[in-house]
Amino acid sequence: MTAMMSISDLHVKFGTPFGSLEAVRGVSLEIPSGSSVGVVGESGSGKTVMCRAAMGLLSGSNVQRSGKVMFDGKEL
């Protein structure tokens, strides 16, 4: 079964007046076609930031995103 979505080595950093804040550190996962995945973790662990970065919904000059996100064979 091929992966419908894959995330490879995703990092997200926010620039703050006090320096850089790394909210997501090296997340990698694959979601096969026809399956579901739940993301769990403590409050403040970066779940929402990871999902928003994967969907391309983080914007602003203070956001740095690196890594690779593929959906249905296309890089996002």
PDB file as gemmi writes it, atoms N, CA and C in Angstrom:
CRYST1    1.000    1.000    1.000  90.00  90.00  90.00 P 1                      
ATOM      1  N   MET A   1       0.843  -1.183   0.000  1.00  0.00           N  
ATOM      2  CA  MET A   1       0.000   0.000   0.000  1.00  0.00           C  
ATOM      3  C   MET A   1       0.888   1.246   0.000  1.00  0.00           C  
ATOM      4  N   THR A   2       0.585   2.205  -0.847  1.00  0.00           N  
ATOM      5  CA  THR A   2       1.376   3.426  -0.922  1.00  0.00           C  
ATOM      6  C   THR A   2       0.869   4.449   0.085  1.00  0.00           C  
ATOM      7  N   ALA A   3       1.770   5.352   0.448  1.00  0.00           N  
ATOM      8  CA  ALA A   3       1.421   6.384   1.417  1.00  0.00           C  
ATOM      9  C   ALA A   3       0.628   7.495   0.731  1.00  0.00           C  
ATOM     10  N   MET A   4      -0.526   7.840   1.283  1.00  0.00           N  
ATOM     11  CA  MET A   4      -1.310   8.971   0.794  1.00  0.00           C  
ATOM     12  C   MET A   4      -0.621  10.268   1.213  1.00  0.00           C  
ATOM     13  N   MET A   5      -0.056  10.260   2.440  1.00  0.00           N  
ATOM     14  CA  MET A   5       0.640  11.443   2.941  1.00  0.00           C  
ATOM     15  C   MET A   5       1.883  10.994   3.683  1.00  0.00           C  
ATOM     16  N   SER A   6       2.975  11.719   3.479  1.00  0.00           N  
ATOM     17  CA  SER A   6       4.192  11.433   4.238  1.00  0.00           C  
ATOM     18  C   SER A   6       4.846  12.746   4.643  1.00  0.00           C  
ATOM     19  N   ILE A   7       5.390  12.739   5.833  1.00  0.00           N  
ATOM     20  CA  ILE A   7       6.115  13.882   6.386  1.00  0.00           C  
ATOM     21  C   ILE A   7       7.495  13.375   6.745  1.00  0.00           C  
ATOM     22  N   SER A   8       8.525  14.077   6.271  1.00  0.00           N  
ATOM     23  CA  SER A   8       9.905  13.661   6.522  1.00  0.00           C  
ATOM     24  C   SER A   8      10.691  14.787   7.174  1.00  0.00           C  
ATOM     25  N   ASP A   9      11.171  14.529   8.376  1.00  0.00           N  
ATOM     26  CA  ASP A   9      12.071  15.426   9.103  1.00  0.00           C  
ATOM     27  C   ASP A   9      11.543  16.859   9.173  1.00  0.00           C  
ATOM     28  N   LEU A  10      10.298  17.011   9.602  1.00  0.00           N  
ATOM     29  CA  LEU A  10       9.665  18.335   9.707  1.00  0.00           C  
ATOM     30  C   LEU A  10      10.161  19.066  10.948  1.00  0.00           C  
ATOM     31  N   HIS A  11      10.628  20.285  10.735  1.00  0.00           N  
ATOM     32  CA  HIS A  11      11.053  21.174  11.815  1.00  0.00           C  
ATOM     33  C   HIS A  11      10.312  22.492  11.638  1.00  0.00           C  
ATOM     34  N   VAL A  12       9.837  23.068  12.731  1.00  0.00           N  
ATOM     35  CA  VAL A  12       9.192  24.388  12.694  1.00  0.00           C  
ATOM     36  C   VAL A  12       9.780  25.226  13.823  1.00  0.00           C  
ATOM     37  N   LYS A  13      10.260  26.408  13.455  1.00  0.00           N  
ATOM     38  CA  LYS A  13      10.824  27.346  14.432  1.00  0.00           C  
ATOM     39  C   LYS A  13      10.099  28.681  14.308  1.00  0.00           C  
ATOM     40  N   PHE A  14       9.942  29.341  15.448  1.00  0.00           N  
ATOM     41  CA  PHE A  14       9.359  30.679  15.494  1.00  0.00           C  
ATOM     42  C   PHE A  14      10.400  31.646  16.038  1.00  0.00           C  
ATOM     43  N   GLY A  15      10.566  32.762  15.344  1.00  0.00           N  
ATOM     44  CA  GLY A  15      11.446  33.806  15.855  1.00  0.00           C  
ATOM     45  C   GLY A  15      10.712  34.620  16.902  1.00  0.00           C  
ATOM     46  N   THR A  16      11.341  34.800  18.045  1.00  0.00           N  
ATOM     47  CA  THR A  16      10.754  35.602  19.124  1.00  0.00           C  
ATOM     48  C   THR A  16      11.754  36.686  19.525  1.00  0.00           C  
ATOM     49  N   PRO A  17      11.335  37.672  20.288  1.00  0.00           N  
ATOM     50  CA  PRO A  17      12.278  38.691  20.761  1.00  0.00           C  
ATOM     51  C   PRO A  17      13.389  38.102  21.639  1.00  0.00           C  
ATOM     52  N   PHE A  18      13.171  36.897  22.152  1.00  0.00           N  
ATOM     53  CA  PHE A  18      14.150  36.263  23.039  1.00  0.00           C  
ATOM     54  C   PHE A  18      14.978  35.198  22.328  1.00  0.00           C  
ATOM     55  N   GLY A  19      14.807  35.062  21.020  1.00  0.00           N  
ATOM     56  CA  GLY A  19      15.539  34.060  20.253  1.00  0.00           C  
ATOM     57  C   GLY A  19      14.584  33.117  19.541  1.00  0.00           C  
ATOM     58  N   SER A  20      15.145  32.052  19.005  1.00  0.00           N  
ATOM     59  CA  SER A  20      14.370  31.095  18.223  1.00  0.00           C  
ATOM     60  C   SER A  20      13.721  30.046  19.130  1.00  0.00           C  
ATOM     61  N   LEU A  21      12.457  29.730  18.848  1.00  0.00           N  
ATOM     62  CA  LEU A  21      11.722  28.708  19.592  1.00  0.00           C  
ATOM     63  C   LEU A  21      11.406  27.563  18.632  1.00  0.00           C  
ATOM     64  N   GLU A  22      11.974  26.387  18.886  1.00  0.00           N  
ATOM     65  CA  GLU A  22      11.725  25.231  18.028  1.00  0.00           C  
ATOM     66  C   GLU A  22      10.509  24.481  18.560  1.00  0.00           C  
ATOM     67  N   ALA A  23       9.386  24.595  17.836  1.00  0.00           N  
ATOM     68  CA  ALA A  23       8.122  24.009  18.273  1.00  0.00           C  
ATOM     69  C   ALA A  23       7.961  22.571  17.807  1.00  0.00           C  
ATOM     70  N   VAL A  24       8.550  22.221  16.664  1.00  0.00           N  
ATOM     71  CA  VAL A  24       8.473  20.860  16.122  1.00  0.00           C  
ATOM     72  C   VAL A  24       9.882  20.448  15.746  1.00  0.00           C  
ATOM     73  N   ARG A  25      10.295  19.262  16.213  1.00  0.00           N  
ATOM     74  CA  ARG A  25      11.672  18.812  16.022  1.00  0.00           C  
ATOM     75  C   ARG A  25      11.735  17.456  15.327  1.00  0.00           C  
ATOM     76  N   GLY A  26      11.913  17.468  14.037  1.00  0.00           N  
ATOM     77  CA  GLY A  26      12.215  16.251  13.291  1.00  0.00           C  
ATOM     78  C   GLY A  26      11.115  15.212  13.216  1.00  0.00           C  
ATOM     79  N   VAL A  27       9.891  15.613  12.973  1.00  0.00           N  
ATOM     80  CA  VAL A  27       8.771  14.667  12.878  1.00  0.00           C  
ATOM     81  C   VAL A  27       8.783  13.993  11.513  1.00  0.00           C  
ATOM     82  N   SER A  28       8.631  12.673  11.510  1.00  0.00           N  
ATOM     83  CA  SER A  28       8.490  11.901  10.279  1.00  0.00           C  
ATOM     84  C   SER A  28       7.361  10.897  10.486  1.00  0.00           C  
ATOM     85  N   LEU A  29       6.486  10.782   9.487  1.00  0.00           N  
ATOM     86  CA  LEU A  29       5.413   9.782   9.550  1.00  0.00           C  
ATOM     87  C   LEU A  29       4.868   9.526   8.159  1.00  0.00           C  
ATOM     88  N   GLU A  30       4.229   8.384   7.997  1.00  0.00           N  
ATOM     89  CA  GLU A  30       3.565   8.035   6.746  1.00  0.00           C  
ATOM     90  C   GLU A  30       2.143   7.597   7.055  1.00  0.00           C  
ATOM     91  N   ILE A  31       1.213   8.050   6.234  1.00  0.00           N  
ATOM     92  CA  ILE A  31      -0.189   7.666   6.378  1.00  0.00           C  
ATOM     93  C   ILE A  31      -0.582   6.899   5.116  1.00  0.00           C  
ATOM     94  N   PRO A  32      -0.782   5.589   5.229  1.00  0.00           N  
ATOM     95  CA  PRO A  32      -1.160   4.804   4.049  1.00  0.00           C  
ATOM     96  C   PRO A  32      -2.554   5.178   3.551  1.00  0.00           C  
ATOM     97  N   SER A  33      -2.772   4.978   2.266  1.00  0.00           N  
ATOM     98  CA  SER A  33      -4.095   5.221   1.677  1.00  0.00           C  
ATOM     99  C   SER A  33      -5.140   4.381   2.392  1.00  0.00           C  
ATOM    100  N   GLY A  34      -6.295   4.971   2.665  1.00  0.00           N  
ATOM    101  CA  GLY A  34      -7.396   4.250   3.292  1.00  0.00           C  
ATOM    102  C   GLY A  34      -7.285   4.074   4.785  1.00  0.00           C  
ATOM    103  N   SER A  35      -6.333   4.752   5.435  1.00  0.00           N  
ATOM    104  CA  SER A  35      -6.200   4.604   6.884  1.00  0.00           C  
ATOM    105  C   SER A  35      -6.313   5.957   7.571  1.00  0.00           C  
ATOM    106  N   SER A  36      -6.422   5.908   8.884  1.00  0.00           N  
ATOM    107  CA  SER A  36      -6.509   7.113   9.705  1.00  0.00           C  
ATOM    108  C   SER A  36      -5.386   7.099  10.719  1.00  0.00           C  
ATOM    109  N   VAL A  37      -4.956   8.286  11.127  1.00  0.00           N  
ATOM    110  CA  VAL A  37      -3.900   8.411  12.124  1.00  0.00           C  
ATOM    111  C   VAL A  37      -4.345   9.434  13.152  1.00  0.00           C  
ATOM    112  N   GLY A  38      -4.141   9.125  14.407  1.00  0.00           N  
ATOM    113  CA  GLY A  38      -4.410  10.073  15.476  1.00  0.00           C  
ATOM    114  C   GLY A  38      -3.094  10.599  16.019  1.00  0.00           C  
ATOM    115  N   VAL A  39      -3.040  11.893  16.295  1.00  0.00           N  
ATOM    116  CA  VAL A  39      -1.845  12.508  16.864  1.00  0.00           C  
ATOM    117  C   VAL A  39      -2.153  12.838  18.312  1.00  0.00           C  
ATOM    118  N   VAL A  40      -1.381  12.255  19.223  1.00  0.00           N  
ATOM    119  CA  VAL A  40      -1.618  12.470  20.645  1.00  0.00           C  
ATOM    120  C   VAL A  40      -0.348  13.000  21.301  1.00  0.00           C  
ATOM    121  N   GLY A  41      -0.515  13.714  22.386  1.00  0.00           N  
ATOM    122  CA  GLY A  41       0.612  14.244  23.131  1.00  0.00           C  
ATOM    123  C   GLY A  41       0.120  15.238  24.156  1.00  0.00           C  
ATOM    124  N   GLU A  42       1.044  15.626  24.999  1.00  0.00           N  
ATOM    125  CA  GLU A  42       0.715  16.575  26.056  1.00  0.00           C  
ATOM    126  C   GLU A  42       0.364  17.941  25.468  1.00  0.00           C  
ATOM    127  N   SER A  43      -0.330  18.729  26.262  1.00  0.00           N  
ATOM    128  CA  SER A  43      -0.644  20.095  25.878  1.00  0.00           C  
ATOM    129  C   SER A  43       0.658  20.853  25.640  1.00  0.00           C  
ATOM    130  N   GLY A  44       0.732  21.546  24.512  1.00  0.00           N  
ATOM    131  CA  GLY A  44       1.933  22.313  24.205  1.00  0.00           C  
ATOM    132  C   GLY A  44       3.042  21.521  23.552  1.00  0.00           C  
ATOM    133  N   SER A  45       2.755  20.276  23.145  1.00  0.00           N  
ATOM    134  CA  SER A  45       3.817  19.426  22.577  1.00  0.00           C  
ATOM    135  C   SER A  45       4.043  19.653  21.087  1.00  0.00           C  
ATOM    136  N   GLY A  46       3.209  20.455  20.417  1.00  0.00           N  
ATOM    137  CA  GLY A  46       3.425  20.789  19.019  1.00  0.00           C  
ATOM    138  C   GLY A  46       2.505  20.095  18.033  1.00  0.00           C  
ATOM    139  N   LYS A  47       1.462  19.450  18.516  1.00  0.00           N  
ATOM    140  CA  LYS A  47       0.541  18.724  17.620  1.00  0.00           C  
ATOM    141  C   LYS A  47      -0.106  19.656  16.606  1.00  0.00           C  
ATOM    142  N   THR A  48      -0.665  20.751  17.058  1.00  0.00           N  
ATOM    143  CA  THR A  48      -1.356  21.682  16.170  1.00  0.00           C  
ATOM    144  C   THR A  48      -0.378  22.359  15.223  1.00  0.00           C  
ATOM    145  N   VAL A  49       0.781  22.754  15.712  1.00  0.00           N  
ATOM    146  CA  VAL A  49       1.789  23.391  14.859  1.00  0.00           C  
ATOM    147  C   VAL A  49       2.245  22.416  13.780  1.00  0.00           C  
ATOM    148  N   MET A  50       2.455  21.151  14.130  1.00  0.00           N  
ATOM    149  CA  MET A  50       2.856  20.145  13.151  1.00  0.00           C  
ATOM    150  C   MET A  50       1.805  19.996  12.057  1.00  0.00           C  
ATOM    151  N   CYS A  51       0.547  19.875  12.441  1.00  0.00           N  
ATOM    152  CA  CYS A  51      -0.534  19.698  11.468  1.00  0.00           C  
ATOM    153  C   CYS A  51      -0.709  20.939  10.597  1.00  0.00           C  
ATOM    154  N   ARG A  52      -0.649  22.108  11.194  1.00  0.00           N  
ATOM    155  CA  ARG A  52      -0.789  23.349  10.416  1.00  0.00           C  
ATOM    156  C   ARG A  52       0.380  23.509   9.448  1.00  0.00           C  
ATOM    157  N   ALA A  53       1.589  23.175   9.882  1.00  0.00           N  
ATOM    158  CA  ALA A  53       2.756  23.260   8.990  1.00  0.00           C  
ATOM    159  C   ALA A  53       2.621  22.276   7.837  1.00  0.00           C  
ATOM    160  N   ALA A  54       2.140  21.071   8.111  1.00  0.00           N  
ATOM    161  CA  ALA A  54       1.966  20.062   7.062  1.00  0.00           C  
ATOM    162  C   ALA A  54       0.943  20.508   6.027  1.00  0.00           C  
ATOM    163  N   MET A  55      -0.073  21.250   6.462  1.00  0.00           N  
ATOM    164  CA  MET A  55      -1.116  21.723   5.546  1.00  0.00           C  
ATOM    165  C   MET A  55      -0.776  23.062   4.904  1.00  0.00           C  
ATOM    166  N   GLY A  56       0.364  23.640   5.266  1.00  0.00           N  
ATOM    167  CA  GLY A  56       0.760  24.925   4.701  1.00  0.00           C  
ATOM    168  C   GLY A  56      -0.002  26.097   5.274  1.00  0.00           C  
ATOM    169  N   LEU A  57      -0.484  25.975   6.501  1.00  0.00           N  
ATOM    170  CA  LEU A  57      -1.301  27.018   7.108  1.00  0.00           C  
ATOM    171  C   LEU A  57      -0.550  27.904   8.102  1.00  0.00           C  
ATOM    172  N   LEU A  58       0.774  27.777   8.157  1.00  0.00           N  
ATOM    173  CA  LEU A  58       1.566  28.670   9.004  1.00  0.00           C  
ATOM    174  C   LEU A  58       2.133  29.767   8.124  1.00  0.00           C  
ATOM    175  N   SER A  59       1.941  30.999   8.528  1.00  0.00           N  
ATOM    176  CA  SER A  59       2.465  32.107   7.747  1.00  0.00           C  
ATOM    177  C   SER A  59       3.096  33.126   8.680  1.00  0.00           C  
ATOM    178  N   GLY A  60       3.788  34.042   8.102  1.00  0.00           N  
ATOM    179  CA  GLY A  60       4.420  35.090   8.882  1.00  0.00           C  
ATOM    180  C   GLY A  60       5.920  35.088   8.674  1.00  0.00           C  
ATOM    181  N   SER A  61       6.523  36.231   8.879  1.00  0.00           N  
ATOM    182  CA  SER A  61       7.961  36.360   8.663  1.00  0.00           C  
ATOM    183  C   SER A  61       8.774  35.719   9.787  1.00  0.00           C  
ATOM    184  N   ASN A  62       8.120  35.392  10.906  1.00  0.00           N  
ATOM    185  CA  ASN A  62       8.846  34.810  12.029  1.00  0.00           C  
ATOM    186  C   ASN A  62       8.796  33.279  12.042  1.00  0.00           C  
ATOM    187  N   VAL A  63       8.252  32.645  10.994  1.00  0.00           N  
ATOM    188  CA  VAL A  63       8.112  31.186  10.948  1.00  0.00           C  
ATOM    189  C   VAL A  63       9.134  30.605   9.983  1.00  0.00           C  
ATOM    190  N   GLN A  64       9.880  29.603  10.452  1.00  0.00           N  
ATOM    191  CA  GLN A  64      10.803  28.860   9.598  1.00  0.00           C  
ATOM    192  C   GLN A  64      10.372  27.405   9.595  1.00  0.00           C  
ATOM    193  N   ARG A  65      10.145  26.859   8.409  1.00  0.00           N  
ATOM    194  CA  ARG A  65       9.735  25.466   8.280  1.00  0.00           C  
ATOM    195  C   ARG A  65      10.733  24.747   7.387  1.00  0.00           C  
ATOM    196  N   SER A  66      11.150  23.545   7.802  1.00  0.00           N  
ATOM    197  CA  SER A  66      12.004  22.735   6.954  1.00  0.00           C  
ATOM    198  C   SER A  66      11.509  21.301   7.014  1.00  0.00           C  
ATOM    199  N   GLY A  67      11.881  20.531   6.028  1.00  0.00           N  
ATOM    200  CA  GLY A  67      11.426  19.154   5.912  1.00  0.00           C  
ATOM    201  C   GLY A  67      10.646  18.987   4.627  1.00  0.00           C  
ATOM    202  N   LYS A  68      10.054  17.821   4.475  1.00  0.00           N  
ATOM    203  CA  LYS A  68       9.351  17.511   3.239  1.00  0.00           C  
ATOM    204  C   LYS A  68       7.974  16.944   3.576  1.00  0.00           C  
ATOM    205  N   VAL A  69       6.940  17.478   2.920  1.00  0.00           N  
ATOM    206  CA  VAL A  69       5.576  16.994   3.095  1.00  0.00           C  
ATOM    207  C   VAL A  69       5.052  16.612   1.715  1.00  0.00           C  
ATOM    208  N   MET A  70       4.649  15.359   1.573  1.00  0.00           N  
ATOM    209  CA  MET A  70       4.116  14.851   0.306  1.00  0.00           C  
ATOM    210  C   MET A  70       2.664  14.428   0.520  1.00  0.00           C  
ATOM    211  N   PHE A  71       1.798  14.806  -0.438  1.00  0.00           N  
ATOM    212  CA  PHE A  71       0.407  14.381  -0.400  1.00  0.00           C  
ATOM    213  C   PHE A  71       0.041  13.864  -1.782  1.00  0.00           C  
ATOM    214  N   ASP A  72      -0.340  12.611  -1.845  1.00  0.00           N  
ATOM    215  CA  ASP A  72      -0.730  11.979  -3.100  1.00  0.00           C  
ATOM    216  C   ASP A  72       0.331  12.154  -4.191  1.00  0.00           C  
ATOM    217  N   GLY A  73       1.603  12.011  -3.776  1.00  0.00           N  
ATOM    218  CA  GLY A  73       2.707  12.072  -4.723  1.00  0.00           C  
ATOM    219  C   GLY A  73       3.186  13.457  -5.077  1.00  0.00           C  
ATOM    220  N   LYS A  74       2.607  14.504  -4.482  1.00  0.00           N  
ATOM    221  CA  LYS A  74       2.999  15.878  -4.774  1.00  0.00           C  
ATOM    222  C   LYS A  74       3.546  16.536  -3.514  1.00  0.00           C  
ATOM    223  N   GLU A  75       4.653  17.266  -3.673  1.00  0.00           N  
ATOM    224  CA  GLU A  75       5.228  17.967  -2.526  1.00  0.00           C  
ATOM    225  C   GLU A  75       4.417  19.218  -2.232  1.00  0.00           C  
ATOM    226  N   LEU A  76       4.083  19.414  -0.967  1.00  0.00           N  
ATOM    227  CA  LEU A  76       3.287  20.589  -0.575  1.00  0.00           C  
ATOM    228  C   LEU A  76       4.194  21.754  -0.208  1.00  0.00           C  
TER     229      LEU A  76                                                      
END                                                                             
